[in-house]
């Protein structure tokens, strides 16, 4: 799958996966010497257990495993049928090794997958670190991706249009290649590891309807969630095996999920509408590369109208408003704030969307700071900080902290502002990477504060 590199996606807090064939490829940094504080890392994961009905989760499981992102149907369930080995090649930056160790540990502990890293010889999954330029030349919209039956980027380029790299003809999985950028931030690299390794092991599809999963092209969740681990645990349950049809898997899921997630059997199923292709296409036009500003606005309007006509009340409706807010904030900031408020209204209805709301808060709090209302900014920022930390999103956490520092300055607390600003920088180094990127984010947020205008 491909981890998409969307121009205005939620993963970029401020005014800032497909297989071969390319329509079916799934998707999601060296650290220099620095005068900034040392880079921080999250100590331990805190995934929340899924809160939906097993009947809904079963439908999600089938959609994730028997469809590709393009909508193409898969005839057979596939997974690895042996213990899985992983090898890293290419030019991995220092942050990759600890993040990969942590991810493999979680997969063993939470998903029950027999998976380990090897340092030489062949492996079931090869993770090759290459440059972003090489990745973009191969698949322009991809931040990273996974391909079947290859073990190197050279092999992928040579065989990318051959049947061996076509997910639709697989009957089981034995060898896959994951290609990630070495010249990006530690967080972006970690996010690629989580999504692409999960899709190498299990689901190949992404679903916009999922509020609590990395298997969603909105890129809100950056590390594997409790729902994702349940899906992977079910994928490797003894009741299933490669080569099963959708009907055969569907027949096994009720008892399987009752065993793995007994709480889900007591929750009633809720109706969930499918995401139509025209909404997905509109989102990709509005947020992806290449479209003109006029085309982006028209596509965002189309997505919002579609969401309204379908009566959505979930994070997809909120996402439509969020897009319109991002696209209109330069030309009509007050209208943009109305869209952000509408997004927050929809998100407030589901506790699974607190992380989505934290992203939107970066926009509403920035506006409050720009208008000199530091107290309002603090009221919005403080509840979002814990969610950003729990979700291990250093870019979002550092952005919120930098915003909080400006709000504290506005409310007459300069000492507290300096402390919060300093504390944010270690997270910013993980989230944004290079010193210049961290300093650019600091300048961008400081420029919002009316007290800083005119200081050069």
Short mmCIF file of C-alpha atoms in Angstrom, two decimals:
data_model
loop_
_atom_site.label_atom_id
_atom_site.label_comp_id
_atom_site.label_asym_id
_atom_site.label_seq_id
_atom_site.Cartn_x
_atom_site.Cartn_y
_atom_site.Cartn_z
CA UNK A 1 0.00 0.00 0.00
CA UNK A 2 1.01 3.64 -0.31
CA UNK A 3 1.19 6.13 2.49
CA UNK A 4 -0.08 9.15 0.61
CA UNK A 5 1.77 12.46 0.56
CA UNK A 6 -1.24 14.79 0.50
CA UNK A 7 -0.51 18.48 0.10
CA UNK A 8 -2.95 19.66 2.78
CA UNK A 9 -3.54 16.48 4.76
CA UNK A 10 -4.28 16.53 8.47
CA UNK A 11 -0.75 15.39 9.19
CA UNK A 12 0.40 18.98 8.44
CA UNK A 13 -1.05 20.90 11.37
CA UNK A 14 -0.80 24.53 10.27
CA UNK A 15 -1.50 26.62 7.25
CA UNK A 16 0.77 23.73 6.22
CA UNK A 17 -1.36 3.25 0.33
CA UNK A 18 -1.48 1.68 -4.11
CA UNK A 19 0.23 -1.56 -5.48
CA UNK A 20 1.32 -2.59 -8.91
CA UNK A 21 -0.66 -1.92 -11.03
CA UNK A 22 -0.03 1.59 -9.71
CA UNK A 23 -3.72 2.23 -9.05
CA UNK A 24 -3.62 -0.71 -6.61
CA UNK A 25 -0.36 -0.03 -4.68
CA UNK A 26 -0.99 0.45 -0.90
CA UNK A 27 0.31 3.62 1.05
CA UNK A 28 2.04 6.42 4.31
CA UNK A 29 16.14 11.30 8.39
CA UNK A 30 19.42 11.76 9.48
CA UNK A 31 19.64 13.85 12.62
CA UNK A 32 22.32 16.51 12.43
CA UNK A 33 24.32 18.04 15.22
CA UNK A 34 22.15 20.74 16.71
CA UNK A 35 22.00 23.65 19.08
CA UNK A 36 18.41 22.68 19.84
CA UNK A 37 17.51 20.43 22.81
CA UNK A 38 17.89 16.67 22.30
CA UNK A 39 15.17 14.84 20.39
CA UNK A 40 12.48 13.30 22.60
CA UNK A 41 10.84 9.91 22.16
CA UNK A 42 7.62 8.44 23.50
CA UNK A 43 8.18 5.95 26.30
CA UNK A 44 5.41 3.39 25.77
CA UNK A 45 2.29 3.01 23.63
CA UNK A 46 -1.19 3.57 25.04
CA UNK A 47 -3.58 2.06 22.48
CA UNK A 48 -7.28 2.12 23.30
CA UNK A 49 -9.37 -1.00 22.81
CA UNK A 50 -11.86 -0.79 19.92
CA UNK A 51 -15.29 0.39 21.03
CA UNK A 52 -17.43 -0.74 18.11
CA UNK A 53 -19.62 -3.79 17.62
CA UNK A 54 -17.97 -6.98 16.39
CA UNK A 55 -20.55 -7.00 13.59
CA UNK A 56 -19.18 -3.66 12.36
CA UNK A 57 -15.60 -4.83 12.86
CA UNK A 58 -16.30 -7.96 10.81
CA UNK A 59 -17.57 -5.81 7.94
CA UNK A 60 -14.46 -3.63 8.26
CA UNK A 61 -12.24 -6.73 8.22
CA UNK A 62 -13.77 -7.94 4.96
CA UNK A 63 -13.54 -4.52 3.32
CA UNK A 64 -9.92 -4.14 4.40
CA UNK A 65 -8.84 -7.57 3.18
CA UNK A 66 -10.91 -8.12 0.03
CA UNK A 67 -10.63 -4.72 -1.63
CA UNK A 68 -7.72 -2.60 -2.80
CA UNK A 69 -7.68 1.18 -2.44
CA UNK A 70 -8.72 1.53 -6.07
CA UNK A 71 -11.90 -0.42 -5.30
CA UNK A 72 -10.68 -3.52 -7.09
CA UNK A 73 -11.95 -6.74 -5.51
CA UNK A 74 -9.58 -9.45 -4.30
CA UNK A 75 -10.64 -13.07 -4.70
CA UNK A 76 -8.54 -14.56 -1.93
CA UNK A 77 -7.47 -13.83 1.62
CA UNK A 78 -3.67 -13.76 1.93
CA UNK A 79 -1.17 -13.58 4.78
CA UNK A 80 2.16 -15.10 5.74
CA UNK A 81 1.82 -18.76 6.70
CA UNK A 82 5.24 -19.04 8.34
CA UNK A 83 7.08 -17.03 11.01
CA UNK A 84 7.95 -13.65 9.51
CA UNK A 85 11.47 -12.26 9.22
CA UNK A 86 12.26 -8.59 8.57
CA UNK A 87 15.51 -7.12 7.27
CA UNK A 88 16.53 -3.47 6.84
CA UNK A 89 18.68 -2.42 3.87
CA UNK A 90 19.58 0.80 2.08
CA UNK A 91 20.61 3.86 4.09
CA UNK A 92 18.48 3.81 7.26
CA UNK A 93 18.79 6.86 9.54
CA UNK A 94 19.49 6.40 13.27
CA UNK A 95 15.85 6.72 14.33
CA UNK A 96 14.69 3.73 12.28
CA UNK A 97 16.23 1.00 14.44
CA UNK A 98 14.57 1.85 17.78
CA UNK A 99 11.24 2.62 16.15
CA UNK A 100 11.28 -0.69 14.28
CA UNK A 101 12.21 -2.61 17.43
CA UNK A 102 9.30 -1.03 19.26
CA UNK A 103 6.90 -1.81 16.43
CA UNK A 104 7.98 -5.45 16.16
CA UNK A 105 7.59 -5.82 19.91
CA UNK A 106 4.04 -4.47 19.70
CA UNK A 107 3.18 -6.81 16.82
CA UNK A 108 4.35 -9.80 18.84
CA UNK A 109 2.67 -8.69 22.06
CA UNK A 110 -0.58 -7.14 20.85
CA UNK A 111 -1.25 -8.94 17.56
CA UNK A 112 0.33 -12.29 18.43
CA UNK A 113 2.39 -12.37 15.22
CA UNK A 114 5.59 -14.44 15.16
CA UNK A 115 7.87 -11.77 13.67
CA UNK A 116 11.54 -10.94 14.21
CA UNK A 117 14.32 -8.91 12.65
CA UNK A 118 17.33 -10.50 10.94
CA UNK A 119 20.55 -8.79 9.97
CA UNK A 120 21.70 -10.87 7.03
CA UNK A 121 20.47 -13.33 4.45
CA UNK A 122 17.04 -13.31 2.85
CA UNK A 123 13.92 -12.17 4.70
CA UNK A 124 10.19 -12.32 4.20
CA UNK A 125 9.95 -8.54 4.40
CA UNK A 126 12.76 -6.23 3.31
CA UNK A 127 12.57 -2.59 4.40
CA UNK A 128 14.80 -0.52 2.13
CA UNK A 129 15.52 3.12 2.96
CA UNK A 130 15.89 5.21 -0.19
CA UNK A 131 15.63 8.91 -0.97
CA UNK A 132 12.33 10.75 -1.22
CA UNK A 133 13.28 11.74 -4.75
CA UNK A 134 13.56 8.09 -5.77
CA UNK A 135 10.22 7.27 -4.16
CA UNK A 136 8.48 10.17 -5.88
CA UNK A 137 9.96 9.23 -9.24
CA UNK A 138 8.51 5.76 -8.81
CA UNK A 139 5.06 6.77 -7.47
CA UNK A 140 4.66 10.57 -7.35
CA UNK A 141 1.90 10.67 -4.71
CA UNK A 142 3.59 8.21 -2.35
CA UNK A 143 5.50 8.93 0.85
CA UNK A 144 6.28 5.19 1.11
CA UNK A 145 4.81 1.93 -0.20
CA UNK A 146 4.89 -1.87 -0.12
CA UNK A 147 5.10 -4.26 -3.08
CA UNK A 148 4.73 -8.07 -3.22
CA UNK A 149 7.42 -10.48 -4.41
CA UNK A 150 10.36 -8.07 -4.41
CA UNK A 151 13.27 -7.62 -2.01
CA UNK A 152 14.92 -4.45 -3.33
CA UNK A 153 14.06 -1.14 -4.94
CA UNK A 154 15.98 -2.19 -8.04
CA UNK A 155 13.89 -5.36 -8.30
CA UNK A 156 10.73 -3.29 -7.90
CA UNK A 157 11.75 -0.90 -10.69
CA UNK A 158 12.65 -3.80 -12.94
CA UNK A 159 9.51 -5.85 -12.32
CA UNK A 160 6.90 -3.25 -11.37
CA UNK A 161 4.65 -4.03 -14.34
CA UNK A 162 4.97 -7.79 -14.18
CA UNK A 163 2.28 -10.12 -12.75
CA UNK A 164 4.54 -11.01 -9.80
CA UNK A 165 4.01 -7.53 -8.31
CA UNK A 166 0.23 -7.59 -8.72
CA UNK A 167 -1.59 -7.99 -5.39
CA UNK A 168 -4.70 -9.28 -7.15
CA UNK A 169 -3.04 -12.52 -8.26
CA UNK A 170 -1.54 -13.46 -4.87
CA UNK A 171 -2.72 -16.62 -3.10
CA UNK A 172 -0.33 -16.33 -0.14
CA UNK A 173 2.49 -14.03 1.00
CA UNK A 174 6.10 -15.08 1.13
CA UNK A 175 8.25 -12.08 0.14
CA UNK A 176 7.55 -8.34 0.15
CA UNK A 177 9.48 -5.09 -0.15
CA UNK A 178 8.73 -1.91 1.82
CA UNK A 179 10.32 1.30 0.58
CA UNK A 180 10.65 4.24 2.97
CA UNK A 181 12.49 7.58 2.78
CA UNK A 182 15.71 8.06 4.69
CA UNK A 183 15.69 11.86 4.24
CA UNK A 184 12.55 12.78 6.14
CA UNK A 185 11.61 13.44 9.75
CA UNK A 186 11.85 10.61 12.29
CA UNK A 187 8.09 10.75 12.77
CA UNK A 188 7.28 10.46 9.07
CA UNK A 189 9.63 7.48 8.84
CA UNK A 190 8.03 5.85 11.89
CA UNK A 191 4.57 6.47 10.45
CA UNK A 192 5.63 4.75 7.23
CA UNK A 193 6.95 1.77 9.20
CA UNK A 194 3.66 1.36 11.07
CA UNK A 195 1.35 1.63 8.08
CA UNK A 196 3.42 -0.23 5.50
CA UNK A 197 4.50 -3.08 7.77
CA UNK A 198 0.89 -3.51 8.91
CA UNK A 199 -0.24 -3.67 5.29
CA UNK A 200 2.59 -6.01 4.37
CA UNK A 201 1.25 -8.35 7.06
CA UNK A 202 -2.46 -7.81 6.64
CA UNK A 203 -5.03 -5.40 5.14
CA UNK A 204 -4.27 -3.82 1.77
CA UNK A 205 -7.14 -1.35 1.74
CA UNK A 206 -7.73 2.01 3.43
CA UNK A 207 -11.22 3.09 4.52
CA UNK A 208 -12.19 6.71 5.13
CA UNK A 209 -15.06 5.52 7.34
CA UNK A 210 -12.70 4.22 10.06
CA UNK A 211 -12.27 6.77 12.88
CA UNK A 212 -9.69 4.79 14.87
CA UNK A 213 -7.22 3.28 12.42
CA UNK A 214 -4.08 3.88 10.37
CA UNK A 215 -5.93 2.10 7.57
CA UNK A 216 -7.45 5.43 6.55
CA UNK A 217 -6.09 7.81 3.93
CA UNK A 218 -6.85 10.86 6.06
CA UNK A 219 -3.49 10.11 7.80
CA UNK A 220 -4.85 11.22 11.20
CA UNK A 221 -3.59 8.18 13.12
CA UNK A 222 0.15 7.76 12.77
CA UNK A 223 0.80 4.64 14.87
CA UNK A 224 -1.12 1.37 15.02
CA UNK A 225 -4.23 1.61 17.18
CA UNK A 226 -6.06 -0.94 19.31
CA UNK A 227 -8.45 -1.53 16.41
CA UNK A 228 -5.53 -2.11 14.04
CA UNK A 229 -3.95 -4.65 16.37
CA UNK A 230 -7.28 -6.50 16.66
CA UNK A 231 -7.51 -6.66 12.87
CA UNK A 232 -3.95 -8.02 12.66
CA UNK A 233 -4.57 -10.52 15.49
CA UNK A 234 -7.66 -11.76 13.62
CA UNK A 235 -5.65 -11.92 10.39
CA UNK A 236 -3.24 -14.40 11.98
CA UNK A 237 -5.84 -16.38 13.93
CA UNK A 238 -5.70 -20.17 13.41
CA UNK A 239 -9.25 -20.14 12.03
CA UNK A 240 -8.04 -18.40 8.86
CA UNK A 241 -5.49 -19.27 6.18
CA UNK A 242 -4.34 -17.98 2.81
CA UNK A 243 -6.52 -18.89 -0.15
CA UNK A 244 -9.88 -18.54 1.64
CA UNK A 245 -12.65 -16.73 -0.19
CA UNK A 246 -14.55 -13.77 1.22
CA UNK A 247 -17.52 -15.98 2.03
CA UNK A 248 -15.35 -18.49 3.85
CA UNK A 249 -13.69 -15.76 5.94
CA UNK A 250 -17.06 -14.11 6.66
CA UNK A 251 -18.38 -17.39 8.06
CA UNK A 252 -15.46 -17.62 10.51
CA UNK A 253 -15.43 -14.02 11.74
CA UNK A 254 -18.33 -13.97 14.26
CA UNK A 255 -16.88 -16.72 16.45
CA UNK A 256 -13.31 -15.55 15.87
CA UNK A 257 -14.04 -11.96 16.94
CA UNK A 258 -16.13 -13.15 19.89
CA UNK A 259 -13.04 -14.99 21.10
CA UNK A 260 -10.60 -12.13 20.51
CA UNK A 261 -12.88 -9.21 21.43
CA UNK A 262 -15.68 -10.44 23.71
CA UNK A 263 -16.71 -6.90 24.63
CA UNK A 264 -17.64 -6.32 20.99
CA UNK A 265 -20.32 -8.99 21.09
CA UNK A 266 -22.31 -6.93 23.61
CA UNK A 267 -22.33 -3.78 21.51
CA UNK A 268 -25.09 -3.27 18.95
CA UNK A 269 -24.15 -2.86 15.32
CA UNK A 270 -24.68 0.61 13.88
CA UNK A 271 -25.42 1.37 10.23
CA UNK A 272 -22.40 2.71 8.36
CA UNK A 273 -22.62 4.00 4.81
CA UNK A 274 -19.94 3.20 2.27
CA UNK A 275 -17.72 6.02 1.05
CA UNK A 276 -18.63 6.74 -2.59
CA UNK A 277 -15.95 7.05 -5.20
CA UNK A 278 -16.91 10.61 -6.11
CA UNK A 279 -16.22 11.79 -2.53
CA UNK A 280 -12.84 10.01 -2.50
CA UNK A 281 -11.93 11.50 -5.90
CA UNK A 282 -12.94 14.97 -4.68
CA UNK A 283 -10.76 14.62 -1.57
CA UNK A 284 -7.78 13.48 -3.62
CA UNK A 285 -8.18 16.42 -6.00
CA UNK A 286 -8.59 18.93 -3.17
CA UNK A 287 -5.60 17.67 -1.19
CA UNK A 288 -3.31 16.02 -3.71
CA UNK A 289 -0.61 17.51 -5.91
CA UNK A 290 -1.15 19.19 -9.27
CA UNK A 291 -4.57 20.83 -8.98
CA UNK A 292 -5.10 24.59 -9.32
CA UNK A 293 -6.54 26.60 -6.42
CA UNK A 294 -9.85 26.86 -8.28
CA UNK A 295 -9.95 23.10 -8.84
CA UNK A 296 -9.10 22.44 -5.19
CA UNK A 297 -11.93 24.67 -3.98
CA UNK A 298 -14.39 23.10 -6.41
CA UNK A 299 -13.38 19.61 -5.30
CA UNK A 300 -13.69 20.50 -1.61
CA UNK A 301 -17.15 21.96 -2.28
CA UNK A 302 -18.11 18.73 -4.04
CA UNK A 303 -16.92 16.63 -1.10
CA UNK A 304 -18.88 18.80 1.36
CA UNK A 305 -22.06 18.63 -0.73
CA UNK A 306 -21.73 14.87 -1.05
CA UNK A 307 -21.22 14.44 2.69
CA UNK A 308 -24.28 16.57 3.37
CA UNK A 309 -26.46 14.77 0.82
CA UNK A 310 -25.55 11.40 2.34
CA UNK A 311 -26.47 12.65 5.80
CA UNK A 312 -23.09 11.80 7.28
CA UNK A 313 -22.59 12.82 10.91
CA UNK A 314 -19.14 11.29 11.34
CA UNK A 315 -15.51 12.28 10.82
CA UNK A 316 -15.97 12.22 7.02
CA UNK A 317 -18.43 15.13 7.29
CA UNK A 318 -15.97 16.89 9.58
CA UNK A 319 -13.11 16.21 7.18
CA UNK A 320 -15.07 17.86 4.36
CA UNK A 321 -15.44 21.03 6.44
CA UNK A 322 -11.80 20.84 7.50
CA UNK A 323 -10.71 20.77 3.85
CA UNK A 324 -12.84 23.80 3.03
CA UNK A 325 -11.41 25.63 6.02
CA UNK A 326 -7.84 24.94 4.96
CA UNK A 327 -8.49 25.95 1.37
CA UNK A 328 -10.35 29.18 2.20
CA UNK A 329 -8.41 30.41 5.24
CA UNK A 330 -6.05 32.64 3.23
CA UNK A 331 -8.83 34.35 1.25
CA UNK A 332 -11.62 34.36 3.85
CA UNK A 333 -10.34 33.54 7.36
CA UNK A 334 -13.70 34.11 9.05
CA UNK A 335 -15.46 31.68 6.70
CA UNK A 336 -12.63 29.21 7.29
CA UNK A 337 -13.22 29.41 11.03
CA UNK A 338 -16.90 28.61 10.47
CA UNK A 339 -15.86 25.45 8.65
CA UNK A 340 -13.43 24.50 11.43
CA UNK A 341 -16.15 25.04 14.04
CA UNK A 342 -18.52 22.86 12.03
CA UNK A 343 -15.84 20.16 11.88
CA UNK A 344 -15.40 20.29 15.65
CA UNK A 345 -19.16 20.04 16.13
CA UNK A 346 -19.31 16.76 14.23
CA UNK A 347 -16.19 15.42 15.90
CA UNK A 348 -17.53 16.12 19.37
CA UNK A 349 -20.15 13.39 18.88
CA UNK A 350 -17.68 10.50 18.87
CA UNK A 351 -14.92 9.91 21.47
CA UNK A 352 -12.98 8.02 18.79
CA UNK A 353 -12.37 11.32 17.00
CA UNK A 354 -10.61 13.27 19.74
CA UNK A 355 -7.36 13.10 17.77
CA UNK A 356 -9.11 14.49 14.68
CA UNK A 357 -10.37 17.36 16.83
CA UNK A 358 -6.85 18.07 18.10
CA UNK A 359 -5.73 18.68 14.51
CA UNK A 360 -8.59 21.12 13.94
CA UNK A 361 -7.72 22.91 17.18
CA UNK A 362 -4.35 23.86 15.71
CA UNK A 363 -6.32 25.99 13.25
CA UNK A 364 -8.86 27.52 15.63
CA UNK A 365 -6.27 28.24 18.32
CA UNK A 366 -3.93 29.81 15.75
CA UNK A 367 -6.78 32.12 14.75
CA UNK A 368 -7.47 33.03 18.38
CA UNK A 369 -3.80 33.90 18.88
CA UNK A 370 -3.69 35.95 15.68
CA UNK A 371 -6.65 37.98 16.94
CA UNK A 372 -5.04 38.46 20.35
CA UNK A 373 -7.32 36.12 22.31
CA UNK A 374 -4.79 34.08 24.24
CA UNK A 375 -7.31 32.92 26.84
CA UNK A 376 -9.54 31.35 24.19
CA UNK A 377 -6.53 29.67 22.60
CA UNK A 378 -5.54 28.13 25.94
CA UNK A 379 -9.07 26.80 26.50
CA UNK A 380 -8.87 25.00 23.17
CA UNK A 381 -5.25 23.82 23.33
CA UNK A 382 -5.05 22.33 26.83
CA UNK A 383 -7.53 19.44 26.30
CA UNK A 384 -5.83 18.55 22.99
CA UNK A 385 -2.33 18.15 24.44
CA UNK A 386 -3.00 14.84 26.20
CA UNK A 387 -4.58 13.36 23.07
CA UNK A 388 -1.58 14.31 20.94
CA UNK A 389 0.79 12.73 23.47
CA UNK A 390 -1.31 9.57 23.87
CA UNK A 391 -1.38 9.18 20.11
CA UNK A 392 2.43 9.56 19.94
CA UNK A 393 2.19 12.41 17.45
CA UNK A 394 5.21 14.59 18.14
CA UNK A 395 4.54 16.98 15.25
CA UNK A 396 1.05 17.69 16.52
CA UNK A 397 2.16 17.83 20.16
CA UNK A 398 4.98 20.29 19.50
CA UNK A 399 2.70 22.46 17.35
CA UNK A 400 0.13 22.65 20.13
CA UNK A 401 2.85 23.44 22.68
CA UNK A 402 4.29 26.22 20.53
CA UNK A 403 0.80 27.65 20.14
CA UNK A 404 0.33 27.41 23.91
CA UNK A 405 3.55 29.33 24.47
CA UNK A 406 2.27 32.22 22.34
CA UNK A 407 -1.08 32.13 24.15
CA UNK A 408 0.72 32.27 27.50
CA UNK A 409 2.69 35.28 26.32
CA UNK A 410 -0.55 36.97 25.30
CA UNK A 411 -2.07 36.34 28.73
CA UNK A 412 0.90 37.75 30.63
CA UNK A 413 2.79 34.59 31.59
CA UNK A 414 6.18 34.96 29.85
CA UNK A 415 8.09 32.58 32.17
CA UNK A 416 5.58 29.78 31.62
CA UNK A 417 5.67 30.53 27.89
CA UNK A 418 9.47 30.12 27.75
CA UNK A 419 9.25 26.82 29.65
CA UNK A 420 6.57 25.37 27.35
CA UNK A 421 8.39 26.59 24.24
CA UNK A 422 11.66 24.97 25.35
CA UNK A 423 9.88 21.73 26.23
CA UNK A 424 8.27 21.63 22.78
CA UNK A 425 11.55 21.61 20.89
CA UNK A 426 12.56 18.02 21.69
CA UNK A 427 9.20 16.85 20.31
CA UNK A 428 9.58 19.15 17.32
CA UNK A 429 12.92 17.57 16.45
CA UNK A 430 11.23 14.16 16.26
CA UNK A 431 8.14 15.48 14.50
CA UNK A 432 9.74 17.84 11.98
CA UNK A 433 13.30 16.55 11.76
CA UNK A 434 15.97 19.00 10.73
CA UNK A 435 16.92 22.12 12.65
CA UNK A 436 15.75 24.37 9.83
CA UNK A 437 12.32 22.71 9.81
CA UNK A 438 11.98 23.10 13.59
CA UNK A 439 13.05 26.74 13.47
CA UNK A 440 10.71 27.42 10.54
CA UNK A 441 7.79 26.01 12.55
CA UNK A 442 8.79 28.18 15.53
CA UNK A 443 8.90 31.32 13.35
CA UNK A 444 5.60 30.44 11.68
CA UNK A 445 3.78 30.15 15.02
CA UNK A 446 5.53 33.13 16.65
CA UNK A 447 4.42 35.29 13.70
CA UNK A 448 0.78 34.66 14.67
CA UNK A 449 1.21 36.64 17.90
CA UNK A 450 0.28 40.33 17.45
CA UNK A 451 2.93 41.21 20.06
CA UNK A 452 5.66 39.87 17.76
CA UNK A 453 4.64 41.77 14.64
CA UNK A 454 6.99 44.50 13.63
CA UNK A 455 9.92 43.06 15.58
CA UNK A 456 11.82 42.26 12.42
#
